[in-house]
Amino acid sequence: MEHRRIALIRERLHAEADPDRAQAAQAYMKSSMPSLGVRVPVVRRIVLATAKELPFESPTELRDDVRQLWRDAAWRDERYAAIDLTSLKSVAKDLEMLPLYEEIIRTGSWWDFVDGVSDRICALLQHHRSTLTPLLREWATDEDLWIRRAAITSQLKAKSATDKELLAAVLDANLTDKEFFIRKAIAWALREYAKTDPLWVRNYAEARRTGLSPLSMREAMKHLG
């Protein structure tokens, strides 16, 4: 069943290939991995339709499919499909998905893959705070910049459920990092949380005015006047 499901996803992705868009997509992502040029919503539709036709019998089976599709991918779109498989509700609270997300982040090593699993990590944090909170604090100081980015973006969709102490901790650990993708992540995290708690974001940004990069400060204050 696993091989049939993956084969069907690949077949459907190739049927939607757009060579012109593929070339542009590969250039935009600065990727050595080729693209089929399938639009993101189409990839998601293919994945969800296939999973409905050939349902998973267990979370383990789903993880095996994701792992195989990710590791054997010859096209970037196949990796997007692997990430989309992790959106199924049956594994939304499954802590055993965490090692798979970490593998995607460490081996994908680019912003689209990291950001693709950020909301999955956020969901796990809401249900397994005692495990995820200390882990994300560790990730915030990891040598791998993409793991650090994942820690910073891990609460983008948490809104009122945001752990402010954790948010401050992962941001503080990376304030002096000059890497663009880290500064952008800090900016993104502050801008999003400002929609929920503008006063906290204003106070945080003002208290760290000398540490925040101009990019991060500008985005943090973007809608705060």
PDB file of C-alpha atoms in Angstrom:
ATOM      1  CA  MET A   1       0.000   0.000   0.000  1.00  0.00           C
ATOM      2  CA  GLU A   2       2.821   2.428   0.920  1.00  0.00           C
ATOM      3  CA  HIS A   3       4.543   2.067  -2.448  1.00  0.00           C
ATOM      4  CA  ARG A   4       1.229   2.384  -4.299  1.00  0.00           C
ATOM      5  CA  ARG A   5       0.332   5.572  -2.455  1.00  0.00           C
ATOM      6  CA  ILE A   6       3.701   7.200  -3.098  1.00  0.00           C
ATOM      7  CA  ALA A   7       3.691   6.092  -6.726  1.00  0.00           C
ATOM      8  CA  LEU A   8       0.255   7.633  -7.200  1.00  0.00           C
ATOM      9  CA  ILE A   9       1.320  10.930  -5.656  1.00  0.00           C
ATOM     10  CA  ARG A  10       4.345  11.058  -7.951  1.00  0.00           C
ATOM     11  CA  GLU A  11       2.265  10.166 -10.996  1.00  0.00           C
ATOM     12  CA  ARG A  12      -0.216  12.934 -10.240  1.00  0.00           C
ATOM     13  CA  LEU A  13       2.516  15.480  -9.596  1.00  0.00           C
ATOM     14  CA  HIS A  14       4.114  14.736 -12.955  1.00  0.00           C
ATOM     15  CA  ALA A  15       0.738  15.053 -14.663  1.00  0.00           C
ATOM     16  CA  GLU A  16       0.510  18.630 -13.343  1.00  0.00           C
ATOM     17  CA  ALA A  17       4.097  19.571 -14.258  1.00  0.00           C
ATOM     18  CA  ASP A  18       4.646  22.991 -15.791  1.00  0.00           C
ATOM     19  CA  PRO A  19       8.152  23.271 -17.353  1.00  0.00           C
ATOM     20  CA  ASP A  20       8.087  27.056 -17.609  1.00  0.00           C
ATOM     21  CA  ARG A  21       6.993  27.524 -14.032  1.00  0.00           C
ATOM     22  CA  ALA A  22       9.460  24.829 -12.936  1.00  0.00           C
ATOM     23  CA  GLN A  23      12.406  26.783 -14.262  1.00  0.00           C
ATOM     24  CA  ALA A  24      11.273  29.940 -12.523  1.00  0.00           C
ATOM     25  CA  ALA A  25      10.564  28.087  -9.274  1.00  0.00           C
ATOM     26  CA  GLN A  26      14.007  26.485  -9.205  1.00  0.00           C
ATOM     27  CA  ALA A  27      15.666  29.837  -9.815  1.00  0.00           C
ATOM     28  CA  TYR A  28      13.555  31.525  -7.123  1.00  0.00           C
ATOM     29  CA  MET A  29      14.446  28.855  -4.561  1.00  0.00           C
ATOM     30  CA  LYS A  30      18.109  28.897  -5.605  1.00  0.00           C
ATOM     31  CA  SER A  31      17.814  25.138  -5.529  1.00  0.00           C
ATOM     32  CA  SER A  32      19.993  22.458  -7.073  1.00  0.00           C
ATOM     33  CA  MET A  33      17.008  20.114  -6.752  1.00  0.00           C
ATOM     34  CA  PRO A  34      14.810  20.439  -9.867  1.00  0.00           C
ATOM     35  CA  SER A  35      11.171  21.440  -9.705  1.00  0.00           C
ATOM     36  CA  LEU A  36       8.156  20.128 -11.569  1.00  0.00           C
ATOM     37  CA  GLY A  37       6.538  23.541 -11.319  1.00  0.00           C
ATOM     38  CA  VAL A  38       3.366  22.277  -9.624  1.00  0.00           C
ATOM     39  CA  ARG A  39       1.605  25.012  -7.681  1.00  0.00           C
ATOM     40  CA  VAL A  40       1.545  24.591  -3.901  1.00  0.00           C
ATOM     41  CA  PRO A  41      -2.290  24.345  -3.647  1.00  0.00           C
ATOM     42  CA  VAL A  42      -2.257  21.686  -6.372  1.00  0.00           C
ATOM     43  CA  VAL A  43       0.386  19.659  -4.525  1.00  0.00           C
ATOM     44  CA  ARG A  44      -1.741  19.821  -1.393  1.00  0.00           C
ATOM     45  CA  ARG A  45      -4.870  18.798  -3.275  1.00  0.00           C
ATOM     46  CA  ILE A  46      -3.095  15.805  -4.815  1.00  0.00           C
ATOM     47  CA  VAL A  47      -1.776  14.674  -1.446  1.00  0.00           C
ATOM     48  CA  LEU A  48      -5.108  14.972   0.368  1.00  0.00           C
ATOM     49  CA  ALA A  49      -7.018  13.267  -2.439  1.00  0.00           C
ATOM     50  CA  THR A  50      -4.559  10.377  -2.510  1.00  0.00           C
ATOM     51  CA  ALA A  51      -4.654   9.981   1.258  1.00  0.00           C
ATOM     52  CA  LYS A  52      -8.451   9.879   1.106  1.00  0.00           C
ATOM     53  CA  GLU A  53      -8.460   7.239  -1.624  1.00  0.00           C
ATOM     54  CA  LEU A  54      -5.784   5.151   0.066  1.00  0.00           C
ATOM     55  CA  PRO A  55      -6.170   5.938   3.783  1.00  0.00           C
ATOM     56  CA  PHE A  56      -3.398   5.255   6.248  1.00  0.00           C
ATOM     57  CA  GLU A  57      -4.006   2.404   8.644  1.00  0.00           C
ATOM     58  CA  SER A  58      -1.799   3.893  11.351  1.00  0.00           C
ATOM     59  CA  PRO A  59       0.404   6.902  12.193  1.00  0.00           C
ATOM     60  CA  THR A  60       3.390   4.622  11.738  1.00  0.00           C
ATOM     61  CA  GLU A  61       2.391   3.917   8.156  1.00  0.00           C
ATOM     62  CA  LEU A  62       2.022   7.636   7.507  1.00  0.00           C
ATOM     63  CA  ARG A  63       5.451   8.368   8.972  1.00  0.00           C
ATOM     64  CA  ASP A  64       6.989   5.661   6.823  1.00  0.00           C
ATOM     65  CA  ASP A  65       5.453   7.186   3.693  1.00  0.00           C
ATOM     66  CA  VAL A  66       6.579  10.686   4.593  1.00  0.00           C
ATOM     67  CA  ARG A  67      10.093   9.479   5.312  1.00  0.00           C
ATOM     68  CA  GLN A  68      10.349   7.527   2.064  1.00  0.00           C
ATOM     69  CA  LEU A  69       8.860  10.285  -0.074  1.00  0.00           C
ATOM     70  CA  TRP A  70      11.154  12.851   1.542  1.00  0.00           C
ATOM     71  CA  ARG A  71      14.358  10.835   1.355  1.00  0.00           C
ATOM     72  CA  ASP A  72      13.840   9.487  -2.173  1.00  0.00           C
ATOM     73  CA  ALA A  73      12.585  12.743  -3.670  1.00  0.00           C
ATOM     74  CA  ALA A  74      14.053  13.638  -7.042  1.00  0.00           C
ATOM     75  CA  TRP A  75      11.917  16.788  -7.344  1.00  0.00           C
ATOM     76  CA  ARG A  76      11.276  19.600  -4.875  1.00  0.00           C
ATOM     77  CA  ASP A  77       7.549  19.158  -5.337  1.00  0.00           C
ATOM     78  CA  GLU A  78       7.830  15.623  -3.935  1.00  0.00           C
ATOM     79  CA  ARG A  79       9.289  17.058  -0.768  1.00  0.00           C
ATOM     80  CA  TYR A  80       6.411  19.501  -0.545  1.00  0.00           C
ATOM     81  CA  ALA A  81       4.090  16.507  -0.891  1.00  0.00           C
ATOM     82  CA  ALA A  82       5.885  14.736   1.950  1.00  0.00           C
ATOM     83  CA  ILE A  83       5.352  17.771   4.182  1.00  0.00           C
ATOM     84  CA  ASP A  84       1.699  17.993   3.163  1.00  0.00           C
ATOM     85  CA  LEU A  85       1.152  14.417   4.299  1.00  0.00           C
ATOM     86  CA  THR A  86       2.054  15.532   7.827  1.00  0.00           C
ATOM     87  CA  SER A  87      -0.969  17.863   7.829  1.00  0.00           C
ATOM     88  CA  LEU A  88      -3.393  14.975   8.383  1.00  0.00           C
ATOM     89  CA  LYS A  89      -5.312  15.278  11.633  1.00  0.00           C
ATOM     90  CA  SER A  90      -4.394  11.765  12.720  1.00  0.00           C
ATOM     91  CA  VAL A  91      -0.838  12.910  13.540  1.00  0.00           C
ATOM     92  CA  ALA A  92      -1.456  16.526  14.599  1.00  0.00           C
ATOM     93  CA  LYS A  93      -0.845  15.718  18.273  1.00  0.00           C
ATOM     94  CA  ASP A  94       1.539  12.811  17.726  1.00  0.00           C
ATOM     95  CA  LEU A  95       4.836  13.487  19.481  1.00  0.00           C
ATOM     96  CA  GLU A  96       6.458  10.719  17.458  1.00  0.00           C
ATOM     97  CA  MET A  97       6.316  13.058  14.471  1.00  0.00           C
ATOM     98  CA  LEU A  98       8.934  15.316  16.031  1.00  0.00           C
ATOM     99  CA  PRO A  99      12.029  13.376  14.866  1.00  0.00           C
ATOM    100  CA  LEU A 100      10.606  13.447  11.355  1.00  0.00           C
ATOM    101  CA  TYR A 101      10.131  17.213  11.471  1.00  0.00           C
ATOM    102  CA  GLU A 102      13.678  17.603  12.720  1.00  0.00           C
ATOM    103  CA  GLU A 103      14.967  15.477   9.842  1.00  0.00           C
ATOM    104  CA  ILE A 104      13.042  17.617   7.357  1.00  0.00           C
ATOM    105  CA  ILE A 105      14.531  20.790   8.836  1.00  0.00           C
ATOM    106  CA  ARG A 106      18.114  19.555   9.068  1.00  0.00           C
ATOM    107  CA  THR A 107      18.265  17.834   5.686  1.00  0.00           C
ATOM    108  CA  GLY A 108      16.036  20.295   3.825  1.00  0.00           C
ATOM    109  CA  SER A 109      18.169  23.242   4.961  1.00  0.00           C
ATOM    110  CA  TRP A 110      16.075  25.935   3.316  1.00  0.00           C
ATOM    111  CA  TRP A 111      13.322  28.284   4.400  1.00  0.00           C
ATOM    112  CA  ASP A 112      10.436  26.724   2.470  1.00  0.00           C
ATOM    113  CA  PHE A 113      10.915  23.329   4.104  1.00  0.00           C
ATOM    114  CA  VAL A 114      11.506  24.765   7.579  1.00  0.00           C
ATOM    115  CA  ASP A 115       8.465  27.012   7.391  1.00  0.00           C
ATOM    116  CA  GLY A 116       6.435  24.125   5.980  1.00  0.00           C
ATOM    117  CA  VAL A 117       6.575  22.299   9.309  1.00  0.00           C
ATOM    118  CA  SER A 118       6.478  25.300  11.658  1.00  0.00           C
ATOM    119  CA  ASP A 119       2.737  25.030  12.305  1.00  0.00           C
ATOM    120  CA  ARG A 120       3.122  21.276  12.953  1.00  0.00           C
ATOM    121  CA  ILE A 121       5.677  22.053  15.644  1.00  0.00           C
ATOM    122  CA  CYS A 122       3.361  24.727  17.013  1.00  0.00           C
ATOM    123  CA  ALA A 123       0.568  22.157  17.324  1.00  0.00           C
ATOM    124  CA  LEU A 124       2.854  19.742  19.156  1.00  0.00           C
ATOM    125  CA  LEU A 125       3.915  22.516  21.534  1.00  0.00           C
ATOM    126  CA  GLN A 126       0.294  23.171  22.499  1.00  0.00           C
ATOM    127  CA  HIS A 127      -0.210  19.526  23.460  1.00  0.00           C
ATOM    128  CA  HIS A 128       3.232  18.598  24.794  1.00  0.00           C
ATOM    129  CA  ARG A 129       4.594  21.707  26.467  1.00  0.00           C
ATOM    130  CA  SER A 130       6.721  19.844  28.999  1.00  0.00           C
ATOM    131  CA  THR A 131       8.630  18.198  26.144  1.00  0.00           C
ATOM    132  CA  LEU A 132       8.624  20.913  23.485  1.00  0.00           C
ATOM    133  CA  THR A 133       9.396  23.947  25.648  1.00  0.00           C
ATOM    134  CA  PRO A 134      12.865  22.843  26.797  1.00  0.00           C
ATOM    135  CA  LEU A 135      13.567  21.345  23.374  1.00  0.00           C
ATOM    136  CA  LEU A 136      12.807  24.601  21.563  1.00  0.00           C
ATOM    137  CA  ARG A 137      15.046  26.462  24.001  1.00  0.00           C
ATOM    138  CA  GLU A 138      17.821  24.068  22.995  1.00  0.00           C
ATOM    139  CA  TRP A 139      17.009  24.483  19.315  1.00  0.00           C
ATOM    140  CA  ALA A 140      17.333  28.252  19.705  1.00  0.00           C
ATOM    141  CA  THR A 141      21.068  27.845  20.287  1.00  0.00           C
ATOM    142  CA  ASP A 142      21.706  24.972  17.874  1.00  0.00           C
ATOM    143  CA  GLU A 143      24.603  25.250  15.419  1.00  0.00           C
ATOM    144  CA  ASP A 144      22.174  24.662  12.548  1.00  0.00           C
ATOM    145  CA  LEU A 145      20.626  28.004  11.580  1.00  0.00           C
ATOM    146  CA  TRP A 146      17.518  26.247  10.230  1.00  0.00           C
ATOM    147  CA  ILE A 147      16.874  24.562  13.566  1.00  0.00           C
ATOM    148  CA  ARG A 148      17.229  27.982  15.186  1.00  0.00           C
ATOM    149  CA  ARG A 149      14.787  29.436  12.665  1.00  0.00           C
ATOM    150  CA  ALA A 150      12.329  26.647  13.484  1.00  0.00           C
ATOM    151  CA  ALA A 151      12.535  27.542  17.184  1.00  0.00           C
ATOM    152  CA  ILE A 152      11.855  31.195  16.404  1.00  0.00           C
ATOM    153  CA  THR A 153       8.874  30.473  14.140  1.00  0.00           C
ATOM    154  CA  SER A 154       7.430  27.706  16.304  1.00  0.00           C
ATOM    155  CA  GLN A 155       4.645  29.900  17.728  1.00  0.00           C
ATOM    156  CA  LEU A 156       3.617  31.892  14.666  1.00  0.00           C
ATOM    157  CA  LYS A 157       0.056  30.564  14.817  1.00  0.00           C
ATOM    158  CA  ALA A 158      -0.252  30.251  18.584  1.00  0.00           C
ATOM    159  CA  LYS A 159      -1.904  33.664  19.037  1.00  0.00           C
ATOM    160  CA  SER A 160      -3.306  33.896  22.607  1.00  0.00           C
ATOM    161  CA  ALA A 161      -1.770  30.519  23.448  1.00  0.00           C
ATOM    162  CA  THR A 162       1.728  31.904  22.870  1.00  0.00           C
ATOM    163  CA  ASP A 163       4.209  31.162  25.635  1.00  0.00           C
ATOM    164  CA  LYS A 164       5.721  34.640  25.983  1.00  0.00           C
ATOM    165  CA  GLU A 165       8.635  33.489  28.098  1.00  0.00           C
ATOM    166  CA  LEU A 166       9.562  30.915  25.477  1.00  0.00           C
ATOM    167  CA  LEU A 167       9.142  33.439  22.684  1.00  0.00           C
ATOM    168  CA  ALA A 168      11.425  35.919  24.414  1.00  0.00           C
ATOM    169  CA  ALA A 169      13.978  33.205  25.125  1.00  0.00           C
ATOM    170  CA  VAL A 170      14.279  31.956  21.546  1.00  0.00           C
ATOM    171  CA  LEU A 171      14.399  35.520  20.225  1.00  0.00           C
ATOM    172  CA  ASP A 172      16.985  36.683  22.757  1.00  0.00           C
ATOM    173  CA  ALA A 173      19.231  33.752  21.880  1.00  0.00           C
ATOM    174  CA  ASN A 174      19.427  34.985  18.285  1.00  0.00           C
ATOM    175  CA  LEU A 175      19.344  38.784  18.518  1.00  0.00           C
ATOM    176  CA  THR A 176      22.990  39.224  17.554  1.00  0.00           C
ATOM    177  CA  ASP A 177      22.875  36.725  14.671  1.00  0.00           C
ATOM    178  CA  LYS A 178      23.599  38.522  11.403  1.00  0.00           C
ATOM    179  CA  GLU A 179      22.151  35.764   9.221  1.00  0.00           C
ATOM    180  CA  PHE A 180      19.326  37.176   7.090  1.00  0.00           C
ATOM    181  CA  PHE A 181      17.039  34.171   7.538  1.00  0.00           C
ATOM    182  CA  ILE A 182      17.336  34.450  11.322  1.00  0.00           C
ATOM    183  CA  ARG A 183      16.686  38.188  11.349  1.00  0.00           C
ATOM    184  CA  LYS A 184      13.722  37.672   9.038  1.00  0.00           C
ATOM    185  CA  ALA A 185      12.348  34.965  11.337  1.00  0.00           C
ATOM    186  CA  ILE A 186      12.638  37.265  14.357  1.00  0.00           C
ATOM    187  CA  ALA A 187      10.853  39.986  12.427  1.00  0.00           C
ATOM    188  CA  TRP A 188       8.120  37.580  11.383  1.00  0.00           C
ATOM    189  CA  ALA A 189       7.594  36.231  14.896  1.00  0.00           C
ATOM    190  CA  LEU A 190       7.278  39.713  16.393  1.00  0.00           C
ATOM    191  CA  ARG A 191       5.024  41.019  13.622  1.00  0.00           C
ATOM    192  CA  GLU A 192       2.652  38.062  13.993  1.00  0.00           C
ATOM    193  CA  TYR A 193       2.465  38.210  17.764  1.00  0.00           C
ATOM    194  CA  ALA A 194       1.867  41.961  17.597  1.00  0.00           C
ATOM    195  CA  LYS A 195      -1.547  41.110  16.132  1.00  0.00           C
ATOM    196  CA  THR A 196      -2.398  39.394  19.431  1.00  0.00           C
ATOM    197  CA  ASP A 197      -0.474  41.377  22.048  1.00  0.00           C
ATOM    198  CA  PRO A 198       0.838  44.644  20.602  1.00  0.00           C
ATOM    199  CA  LEU A 199       1.849  46.005  24.000  1.00  0.00           C
ATOM    200  CA  TRP A 200       4.089  43.025  24.723  1.00  0.00           C
ATOM    201  CA  VAL A 201       5.769  43.334  21.332  1.00  0.00           C
ATOM    202  CA  ARG A 202       6.246  47.090  21.744  1.00  0.00           C
ATOM    203  CA  ASN A 203       7.791  46.621  25.182  1.00  0.00           C
ATOM    204  CA  TYR A 204       9.980  43.776  23.968  1.00  0.00           C
ATOM    205  CA  ALA A 205      11.231  45.746  20.970  1.00  0.00           C
ATOM    206  CA  GLU A 206      11.877  48.902  22.985  1.00  0.00           C
ATOM    207  CA  ALA A 207      13.790  46.999  25.664  1.00  0.00           C
ATOM    208  CA  ARG A 208      16.027  45.425  23.011  1.00  0.00           C
ATOM    209  CA  ARG A 209      16.324  48.382  20.675  1.00  0.00           C
ATOM    210  CA  THR A 210      20.125  48.154  20.619  1.00  0.00           C
ATOM    211  CA  GLY A 211      20.059  44.429  19.893  1.00  0.00           C
ATOM    212  CA  LEU A 212      17.326  44.052  17.287  1.00  0.00           C
ATOM    213  CA  SER A 213      18.420  44.444  13.683  1.00  0.00           C
ATOM    214  CA  PRO A 214      16.806  47.312  11.720  1.00  0.00           C
ATOM    215  CA  LEU A 215      14.884  44.688   9.734  1.00  0.00           C
ATOM    216  CA  SER A 216      13.509  43.015  12.845  1.00  0.00           C
ATOM    217  CA  MET A 217      12.676  46.330  14.522  1.00  0.00           C
ATOM    218  CA  ARG A 218      10.938  47.684  11.453  1.00  0.00           C
ATOM    219  CA  GLU A 219       8.770  44.573  11.064  1.00  0.00           C
ATOM    220  CA  ALA A 220       8.026  44.358  14.784  1.00  0.00           C
ATOM    221  CA  MET A 221       6.718  47.917  14.837  1.00  0.00           C
ATOM    222  CA  LYS A 222       5.095  47.789  11.407  1.00  0.00           C
ATOM    223  CA  HIS A 223       1.493  47.895  12.600  1.00  0.00           C
ATOM    224  CA  LEU A 224       2.066  49.495  15.975  1.00  0.00           C
ATOM    225  CA  GLY A 225       2.435  53.088  14.860  1.00  0.00           C
TER     226      GLY A 225
END
